[in-house]
Coordinates of C-alpha atoms in Angstrom, one line a residue:
M1 CA -8.3 -17.2 -36.5
P2 CA -11.4 -19.0 -35.3
A3 CA -11.6 -17.0 -32.1
L4 CA -11.7 -13.7 -34.0
N5 CA -14.3 -15.1 -36.4
H6 CA -16.7 -15.9 -33.6
D7 CA -16.0 -12.8 -31.5
L8 CA -16.5 -10.4 -34.5
L9 CA -19.8 -12.1 -35.3
A10 CA -21.0 -11.8 -31.7
A11 CA -20.2 -8.1 -31.9
K12 CA -22.1 -7.8 -35.2
I13 CA -25.2 -9.6 -33.9
S14 CA -25.3 -7.5 -30.7
Y15 CA -24.6 -4.4 -32.7
G16 CA -27.7 -5.1 -34.8
V17 CA -29.8 -5.6 -31.7
L18 CA -28.6 -2.2 -30.4
E19 CA -29.5 -0.6 -33.7
R20 CA -33.1 -1.7 -33.1
Q21 CA -33.2 -1.5 -29.3
P22 CA -30.6 0.9 -28.1
K23 CA -31.7 0.5 -24.4
D24 CA -31.2 -3.3 -24.4
E25 CA -28.8 -3.9 -21.5
S26 CA -28.1 -7.5 -22.5
A27 CA -27.2 -6.6 -26.0
R28 CA -24.9 -3.8 -24.8
S29 CA -23.2 -6.2 -22.3
I30 CA -22.6 -8.8 -25.1
Y31 CA -21.4 -6.2 -27.5
N32 CA -18.8 -4.9 -24.9
F33 CA -17.7 -8.4 -24.1
A34 CA -17.3 -9.3 -27.8
V35 CA -15.4 -6.1 -28.6
A36 CA -13.0 -6.8 -25.7
R37 CA -12.4 -10.3 -27.2
V38 CA -11.8 -8.9 -30.7
V39 CA -9.1 -6.6 -29.2
Q40 CA -7.6 -9.5 -27.4
D41 CA -7.6 -11.6 -30.6
V42 CA -5.9 -8.7 -32.5
D43 CA -3.3 -8.2 -29.8
R44 CA -2.5 -11.9 -29.6
T45 CA -2.1 -12.5 -33.3
D46 CA -0.4 -9.2 -34.3
I47 CA -2.6 -8.8 -37.4
E48 CA -2.6 -5.0 -37.1
P49 CA -5.7 -3.9 -39.0
W50 CA -4.5 -0.3 -38.7
R51 CA -1.8 -1.2 -41.2
H52 CA -3.7 -3.4 -43.7
P53 CA -7.3 -4.8 -43.9
V54 CA -7.9 -8.2 -42.4
T55 CA -10.3 -10.7 -43.9
V56 CA -12.5 -12.4 -41.3
E57 CA -14.6 -15.5 -42.2
T58 CA -17.7 -15.9 -40.0
D59 CA -20.7 -18.2 -40.1
E60 CA -22.6 -15.3 -41.7
G61 CA -20.1 -14.5 -44.3
R62 CA -16.9 -12.6 -44.9
Y63 CA -16.1 -9.3 -43.1
T64 CA -13.1 -6.9 -43.6
L65 CA -11.7 -5.7 -40.3
V66 CA -10.0 -2.3 -40.5
S67 CA -8.8 0.4 -38.1
P68 CA -7.7 4.0 -38.6
K69 CA -4.1 4.5 -39.4
P70 CA -2.1 6.0 -36.4
V71 CA -1.8 9.8 -36.6
D72 CA 1.7 9.5 -35.1
A73 CA 4.1 7.0 -33.5
D74 CA 2.7 7.7 -30.0
H75 CA -0.7 6.5 -31.2
D76 CA 0.4 3.4 -33.0
P77 CA -1.3 0.4 -31.3
S78 CA 1.6 -1.8 -32.4
R79 CA 3.8 -0.2 -29.7
Y80 CA 1.5 -1.3 -26.9
D81 CA 0.1 -4.3 -25.2
L82 CA -3.7 -4.1 -25.0
F83 CA -5.4 -5.5 -21.9
P84 CA -9.2 -5.7 -21.9
T85 CA -9.9 -4.6 -18.3
D86 CA -12.5 -7.3 -17.8
T87 CA -9.6 -9.8 -17.7
L88 CA -7.9 -8.0 -14.9
K89 CA -8.4 -8.5 -11.1
I90 CA -8.0 -5.2 -9.4
G91 CA -7.4 -4.8 -5.7
G92 CA -4.9 -3.9 -2.9
K93 CA -4.2 -0.9 -0.8
F94 CA -4.5 1.7 -3.6
F95 CA -7.7 0.2 -5.2
E96 CA -10.0 -0.6 -2.3
T97 CA -12.8 1.4 -4.1
Y98 CA -12.2 0.2 -7.6
S99 CA -14.9 1.3 -10.0
T100 CA -15.7 1.8 -13.7
V101 CA -17.8 4.1 -15.9
S102 CA -20.8 2.2 -17.4
G103 CA -21.5 2.6 -21.0
L104 CA -20.8 1.3 -24.5
G105 CA -17.4 0.0 -25.5
A106 CA -14.7 -2.3 -24.1
P107 CA -12.3 -0.5 -21.7
I108 CA -8.7 -1.3 -22.4
A109 CA -5.6 -0.8 -20.4
V110 CA -2.8 0.2 -22.8
V111 CA 0.8 -0.5 -21.7
G112 CA 3.9 0.5 -23.6
R113 CA 6.0 -2.4 -24.7
T114 CA 9.2 -0.4 -24.3
E115 CA 10.3 2.6 -22.3
S116 CA 9.3 5.9 -23.9
P117 CA 12.2 7.6 -25.5
H118 CA 13.1 11.0 -24.0
F119 CA 10.5 10.5 -21.3
R120 CA 12.2 12.8 -18.9
Q121 CA 12.5 15.7 -21.4
Q122 CA 8.8 15.2 -22.3
Y123 CA 7.7 14.8 -18.7
K124 CA 6.1 11.4 -19.5
L125 CA 5.9 8.2 -17.7
R126 CA 8.9 6.0 -18.2
R127 CA 6.5 3.5 -19.7
I128 CA 3.0 4.4 -20.9
Y129 CA 0.0 3.2 -19.0
V130 CA -3.2 4.8 -20.2
P131 CA -7.0 4.0 -20.6
V132 CA -8.7 3.7 -23.9
T133 CA -12.1 2.3 -24.9
A134 CA -12.5 0.1 -28.0
I135 CA -15.6 0.1 -30.2
V136 CA -16.4 -1.7 -33.4
R137 CA -18.7 -0.1 -36.0
F138 CA -20.2 -2.1 -38.8
S139 CA -20.9 -0.8 -42.3
A140 CA -22.0 -3.3 -44.9
R141 CA -19.3 -6.0 -44.7
R142 CA -16.7 -3.8 -43.1
A143 CA -15.9 -3.8 -39.4
H144 CA -14.2 -0.6 -38.1
L145 CA -12.2 -1.1 -34.9
E146 CA -11.6 2.2 -33.1
F147 CA -9.8 3.2 -30.0
V148 CA -11.3 6.2 -28.2
D149 CA -9.7 8.2 -25.5
P150 CA -12.2 8.3 -22.5
L151 CA -10.3 11.3 -21.0
N152 CA -11.4 13.3 -24.1
T153 CA -14.7 11.7 -25.0
A154 CA -17.7 11.0 -22.7
R155 CA -20.3 9.9 -25.3
I156 CA -20.3 8.3 -28.7
T157 CA -22.7 7.9 -31.5
L158 CA -23.4 4.4 -32.9
N159 CA -26.3 3.6 -35.3
K160 CA -27.4 7.2 -35.0
Q161 CA -27.9 6.6 -31.3
T162 CA -25.9 8.3 -28.6
F163 CA -24.4 6.3 -25.8
P164 CA -22.3 7.1 -22.7
L165 CA -18.8 5.7 -23.4
A166 CA -17.7 2.9 -21.1
A167 CA -14.3 3.6 -19.3
D168 CA -12.0 2.2 -16.8
F169 CA -9.6 4.8 -15.4
D170 CA -8.3 2.6 -12.5
A171 CA -7.0 -0.4 -14.3
P172 CA -4.0 1.3 -16.1
T173 CA -2.9 2.8 -12.8
A174 CA -3.3 -0.6 -11.1
L175 CA -1.1 -2.2 -13.8
L176 CA 1.5 0.5 -13.4
V177 CA 1.6 0.0 -9.6
A178 CA 1.7 -3.8 -9.9
R179 CA 4.4 -3.9 -12.6
E180 CA 6.6 -0.9 -11.7
R181 CA 6.0 -1.2 -7.9
P182 CA 6.9 2.5 -7.2
E183 CA 5.9 2.3 -3.6
R184 CA 8.8 0.0 -2.8
L185 CA 11.1 2.9 -3.3
G186 CA 9.5 5.0 -0.5
L187 CA 11.7 4.0 2.4
S188 CA 14.8 3.5 0.2
R189 CA 14.6 7.0 -1.0
V190 CA 14.5 8.3 2.5
M191 CA 17.4 6.3 3.8
N192 CA 19.7 6.8 0.8
P193 CA 18.4 9.7 -1.3
E194 CA 21.6 10.1 -3.3
A195 CA 21.2 6.6 -4.8
Y196 CA 17.8 7.6 -6.2
A197 CA 18.6 11.1 -7.4
D198 CA 17.4 10.2 -10.9
T199 CA 13.9 9.5 -9.6
A200 CA 13.3 13.2 -8.9
M201 CA 11.0 14.4 -11.6
L202 CA 7.7 15.9 -12.6
T203 CA 5.5 13.5 -14.6
R204 CA 2.3 13.9 -16.6
L205 CA -0.2 11.1 -16.4
Q206 CA -1.9 11.9 -19.7
Q207 CA -1.4 13.6 -23.0
F208 CA -0.7 17.3 -22.6
D209 CA -3.7 19.5 -23.4
P210 CA -3.3 23.4 -23.3
A211 CA -7.0 23.7 -22.6
R212 CA -6.8 21.7 -19.3
T213 CA -5.4 23.1 -16.0
P214 CA -2.5 21.0 -14.7
V215 CA -3.0 19.6 -11.2
I216 CA 0.3 18.6 -9.7
F217 CA 0.3 16.2 -6.7
V218 CA 3.3 16.3 -4.4
H219 CA 3.8 13.4 -2.0
G220 CA 5.2 13.4 1.5
L221 CA 8.0 11.7 3.5
Q222 CA 8.5 8.0 2.7
E223 CA 5.9 8.1 -0.1
T224 CA 5.8 8.0 -3.9
G225 CA 3.4 9.1 -6.6
A226 CA 1.5 5.8 -6.0
S227 CA 0.0 7.3 -2.8
W228 CA -2.1 9.6 -5.0
A229 CA -3.7 6.7 -7.0
P230 CA -7.0 6.5 -5.1
M231 CA -7.5 10.3 -5.3
I232 CA -6.6 10.6 -8.9
D233 CA -8.7 7.7 -10.0
S234 CA -11.7 9.0 -8.0
L235 CA -11.4 12.5 -9.4
R236 CA -11.3 11.1 -13.0
H237 CA -14.7 9.6 -12.5
D238 CA -16.2 13.2 -12.4
S239 CA -16.8 14.3 -16.0
A240 CA -16.3 18.0 -15.2
I241 CA -12.9 17.3 -13.6
R242 CA -11.9 15.0 -16.4
K243 CA -12.8 17.7 -19.0
H244 CA -11.0 20.6 -17.5
Y245 CA -8.0 19.2 -15.6
Q246 CA -4.9 17.1 -16.4
F247 CA -3.1 15.3 -13.7
W248 CA 0.7 15.4 -13.0
Y249 CA 2.7 14.4 -10.0
F250 CA 6.1 15.4 -8.6
S251 CA 8.2 12.6 -7.1
Y252 CA 11.5 13.0 -5.3
P253 CA 13.8 11.2 -2.8
S254 CA 12.1 12.3 0.4
G255 CA 15.4 11.9 2.4
Y256 CA 16.3 15.3 0.9
P257 CA 15.8 18.4 3.1
Y258 CA 12.6 19.8 1.8
P259 CA 14.0 23.2 0.7
Y260 CA 16.2 21.3 -1.7
A261 CA 13.2 19.2 -3.0
A262 CA 11.4 22.5 -3.5
A263 CA 14.3 23.8 -5.6
L264 CA 14.0 20.6 -7.8
L265 CA 10.3 21.3 -8.2
R266 CA 10.9 24.9 -9.2
Q267 CA 13.4 23.6 -11.8
D268 CA 10.8 21.2 -13.3
L269 CA 8.1 23.9 -13.3
D270 CA 10.5 26.0 -15.3
G271 CA 11.1 23.0 -17.5
I272 CA 7.4 22.4 -18.3
K273 CA 7.1 26.1 -19.1
R274 CA 9.7 25.6 -21.8
A275 CA 8.3 22.4 -23.0
F276 CA 4.6 23.5 -22.9
P277 CA 4.7 27.3 -23.0
D278 CA 0.9 27.5 -23.5
H279 CA 0.1 25.6 -20.3
K280 CA -2.4 27.0 -17.9
R281 CA -1.6 28.1 -14.4
V282 CA -1.3 25.1 -12.1
V283 CA -3.0 23.8 -9.0
L284 CA -0.7 22.2 -6.4
I285 CA -1.9 19.5 -4.0
G286 CA 0.6 18.6 -1.3
H287 CA 0.4 15.9 1.4
S288 CA 2.5 16.3 4.6
M289 CA 6.1 17.3 3.6
G290 CA 4.8 17.7 0.1
G291 CA 2.5 20.4 1.4
M292 CA 5.6 22.2 2.9
I293 CA 7.2 22.0 -0.6
C294 CA 4.1 23.5 -2.1
R295 CA 4.1 26.3 0.5
L296 CA 7.4 27.5 -0.8
M297 CA 5.9 27.9 -4.3
I298 CA 3.6 30.6 -3.0
T299 CA 6.0 32.4 -0.6
D300 CA 8.0 35.5 -1.3
A301 CA 11.2 35.0 0.6
G302 CA 13.7 36.9 -1.5
D303 CA 17.0 36.8 0.4
K304 CA 15.3 37.0 3.8
I305 CA 15.9 33.4 4.7
W306 CA 19.5 33.6 3.4
H307 CA 20.1 36.4 5.9
D308 CA 18.8 34.2 8.7
F309 CA 21.6 31.8 7.9
F310 CA 24.4 34.1 6.7
A311 CA 25.7 37.6 7.6
T312 CA 26.5 38.6 4.1
P313 CA 24.4 38.6 0.8
P314 CA 24.7 35.6 -1.5
A315 CA 27.2 37.4 -3.9
K316 CA 29.5 38.4 -1.0
T317 CA 29.4 35.1 0.9
P318 CA 32.7 33.3 0.3
L319 CA 31.4 30.0 -1.2
A320 CA 32.3 27.9 -4.2
K321 CA 30.3 28.5 -7.3
D322 CA 28.4 25.2 -7.2
T323 CA 27.7 25.5 -3.4
R324 CA 26.4 29.0 -3.8
K325 CA 24.2 28.0 -6.7
L326 CA 22.6 25.1 -4.7
L327 CA 22.1 27.2 -1.6
E328 CA 20.6 30.1 -3.5
E329 CA 18.1 27.8 -5.3
S330 CA 17.1 26.4 -1.9
L331 CA 17.1 29.6 0.2
V332 CA 16.4 32.5 -2.2
F333 CA 13.1 32.4 -4.0
D334 CA 9.8 34.2 -4.6
H335 CA 6.3 32.9 -5.3
R336 CA 5.6 31.2 -8.6
P337 CA 3.3 33.2 -10.9
D338 CA 2.3 30.0 -12.6
V339 CA 0.6 28.6 -9.5
E340 CA -3.1 29.7 -9.1
R341 CA -4.2 27.6 -6.1
V342 CA -2.8 25.2 -3.5
I343 CA -4.5 22.5 -1.4
F344 CA -2.6 21.4 1.8
I345 CA -3.3 17.9 3.2
S346 CA -2.0 17.0 6.6
T347 CA 0.8 19.5 6.2
P348 CA 3.1 20.3 9.2
H349 CA 3.7 23.9 8.4
R350 CA 5.3 24.5 11.8
G351 CA 6.9 21.1 12.0
S352 CA 6.1 18.0 14.0
K353 CA 7.4 17.1 17.5
L354 CA 7.6 13.5 16.4
A355 CA 10.6 14.6 14.2
S356 CA 12.4 16.0 17.3
G357 CA 11.5 13.1 19.6
W358 CA 13.5 9.9 20.0
I359 CA 11.7 8.2 17.0
G360 CA 12.6 11.1 14.8
R361 CA 16.2 11.2 16.0
I362 CA 16.7 7.6 15.2
G363 CA 15.1 8.1 11.8
A364 CA 17.2 11.1 11.1
G365 CA 20.3 9.3 12.0
L366 CA 19.6 6.5 9.5
V367 CA 19.3 8.9 6.6
R368 CA 22.5 8.7 4.6
T369 CA 23.7 12.3 3.8
P370 CA 24.5 12.7 0.1
Q371 CA 28.2 13.4 -0.6
L372 CA 27.3 16.8 -2.2
F373 CA 25.5 17.9 0.9
A374 CA 28.3 16.7 3.2
S375 CA 30.8 18.9 1.4
I376 CA 28.4 21.9 1.4
Y377 CA 27.9 21.6 5.1
A378 CA 31.7 21.5 5.7
S379 CA 32.2 24.6 3.7
T380 CA 29.3 26.6 5.1
K381 CA 29.4 25.7 8.8
P382 CA 32.1 28.3 9.7
L383 CA 30.0 31.0 7.9
L384 CA 26.6 30.3 9.5
I385 CA 25.1 32.8 12.0
A386 CA 25.1 31.2 15.4
D387 CA 21.6 30.3 16.6
P388 CA 21.4 29.2 20.2
A389 CA 17.8 28.1 19.8
A390 CA 18.5 25.6 17.1
R391 CA 19.6 22.1 17.9
P392 CA 23.3 21.6 17.0
L393 CA 23.9 19.5 13.9
N394 CA 27.2 17.8 12.9
R395 CA 25.9 17.3 9.3
M396 CA 23.7 18.9 6.6
P397 CA 20.1 18.7 7.8
N398 CA 18.0 15.9 6.1
S399 CA 14.3 15.7 5.6
V400 CA 13.5 14.5 9.2
D401 CA 15.6 17.4 10.6
T402 CA 13.7 19.9 8.5
L403 CA 10.4 18.7 9.9
E404 CA 11.4 19.7 13.5
P405 CA 9.4 22.6 15.0
N406 CA 12.6 24.4 16.0
D407 CA 14.3 23.8 12.6
R408 CA 15.8 27.1 11.5
F409 CA 14.3 27.0 8.0
V410 CA 10.9 26.0 9.3
E411 CA 10.9 29.0 11.7
A412 CA 12.1 31.3 9.0
V413 CA 9.4 30.3 6.5
N414 CA 6.7 30.8 9.1
K415 CA 7.7 34.4 9.6
L416 CA 6.8 35.0 5.9
P417 CA 3.2 35.5 4.7
I418 CA 1.9 33.5 1.8
A419 CA 1.8 35.7 -1.4
P420 CA -1.4 37.7 -1.6
G421 CA -3.9 36.7 -4.3
I422 CA -3.2 33.0 -4.3
P423 CA -6.0 31.0 -2.6
Y424 CA -5.1 28.0 -0.5
H425 CA -7.1 25.4 1.4
S426 CA -6.3 23.0 4.3
I427 CA -7.5 19.4 4.9
M428 CA -6.4 17.6 8.0
G429 CA -7.3 14.6 10.1
D430 CA -8.2 14.2 13.8
R431 CA -8.6 10.4 14.0
G432 CA -12.3 10.9 14.8
H433 CA -11.6 12.5 18.2
G434 CA -13.4 15.8 17.5
D435 CA -11.1 17.6 19.9
T436 CA -9.9 20.5 17.6
P437 CA -8.0 22.8 18.3
N438 CA -6.2 20.2 20.5
S439 CA -6.5 17.6 17.8
S440 CA -3.8 15.7 15.8
D441 CA -3.7 13.1 13.0
G442 CA -1.2 11.2 15.0
I443 CA 1.8 12.8 13.5
V444 CA 0.8 16.4 12.7
P445 CA -1.1 18.4 15.4
Y446 CA -3.7 21.0 14.5
W447 CA -1.5 23.9 15.7
S448 CA 1.0 22.9 13.0
S449 CA -1.4 22.2 10.1
H450 CA -3.8 25.1 10.6
L451 CA -3.1 28.2 8.5
D452 CA -4.8 31.6 9.0
G453 CA -6.1 32.9 5.8
A454 CA -7.1 29.6 4.2
R455 CA -10.2 29.9 2.0
S456 CA -11.4 26.7 3.6
E457 CA -10.4 24.2 6.2
L458 CA -11.8 20.7 6.6
I459 CA -11.1 18.3 9.4
V460 CA -11.9 14.6 8.5
N461 CA -11.9 11.4 10.5
S462 CA -8.5 10.2 9.4
D463 CA -5.0 9.5 10.6
H464 CA -2.0 11.2 8.8
G465 CA -3.0 9.5 5.5
A466 CA -5.9 11.9 4.8
Q467 CA -5.2 11.8 1.1
Y468 CA -6.9 8.4 1.1
N469 CA -10.0 9.6 3.0
P470 CA -13.2 9.7 0.9
Q471 CA -14.4 12.9 2.5
A472 CA -11.0 14.5 1.8
I473 CA -11.2 13.4 -1.8
R474 CA -14.6 14.9 -2.2
E475 CA -13.3 18.1 -0.7
V476 CA -10.5 18.2 -3.3
E477 CA -13.2 17.7 -5.9
R478 CA -15.2 20.6 -4.5
I479 CA -12.2 22.9 -4.5
L480 CA -11.2 22.0 -8.1
K481 CA -14.8 22.8 -9.2
L482 CA -14.7 26.0 -7.3
N483 CA -11.4 26.8 -9.1
L484 CA -13.1 26.3 -12.4
A485 CA -15.9 28.7 -11.5
V486 CA -13.6 31.5 -10.5
S487 CA -10.9 31.1 -13.1
R488 CA -13.0 31.1 -16.3

């Protein structure tokens, strides 16, 4: 193992310089580089110092390389590929502002070699992609390789000196996007939502911590969880956000009518309550149609919306058991007590005329109606209360239909107030025109995205993709810090 011999010696020499001169930037840079190469050597040769000591012969004598034994299977380095992030080239749409945290240690992108068992039940990524930072401590002739979680540790002590811990939060996400390519499913899940039903799930992006508040991101039409990558990575660079929050995202086939997608989110929120009964109340952040889904989490509808569609209560409406269950989950609901705050981004609360125009009509016509929805529509159509103001439909409404300003469900929701005591905020774009209240982000006009009663409203120079806007990201950061101040 000649490479490991040289790399460990380089780490030892620079470690010695740092012991005498802790502010020596050159020594720190060499140490970080050498530690990254040690990890690379270990990963390539499968020597597993966490299982048994490894003898390393260097030009300055013999060293024994050791590493702490894994506390459990999830923390066993043998189950992962270890990529020093200085070997990766990061770029593309989601990583235009790629950055790292300076400090001591070698940032590593950890990638699961196999899919996580029971990932759905545990609300985990199908395959693990997480950041760690490697350090090597020297004591006599022993070299201790350690993997530190930068989401939990900001500073480390080495040679009785305290250093900021180096970290790279963007690289694991970049690897996830490059390898899994979640964004490629965006349009497919609109056009044929039934084929991608199993992609609807709530997923945590880090190890669950009952002391951290979950922030759940909900994407919009034709998007996936990847659209949140720039915001999540930026937020993770703030130490206070990193310390007090944990990030999750809800993904779903966005061809579904959004009341049904909201029912799926409610099911998953019930699920994490069972899996993690000690979790803190959540903050929801929704973009576009995702914001409309979030709106339903803080609205007390009871059976009011049901009675806008049917003349009889749910129990007395002659429907098949499965049909009634799905419709009740979609139309009968109250606010979630586990939600403490909501941030709406470019959200068409009152719909978008684009959905009812010719472009929207073509788009709606291309969405393939799931068989389940087709049968539900056939059985409920004779029972629906006639609504001359609504556009006639010969099928179950899909996501594009439920974005129309005159959609029956959209109108019914906007008659209902948001539950009192739950603060909410609005962020929207105006494409730099500065013409509010006559402004628009190109898809959603201000008259639709504005909500009376919002604790704050920020208009940024952006098109409909305001979740990528740096000013919008800073506003989300501000709101999350505000939430910390008032929820303690």
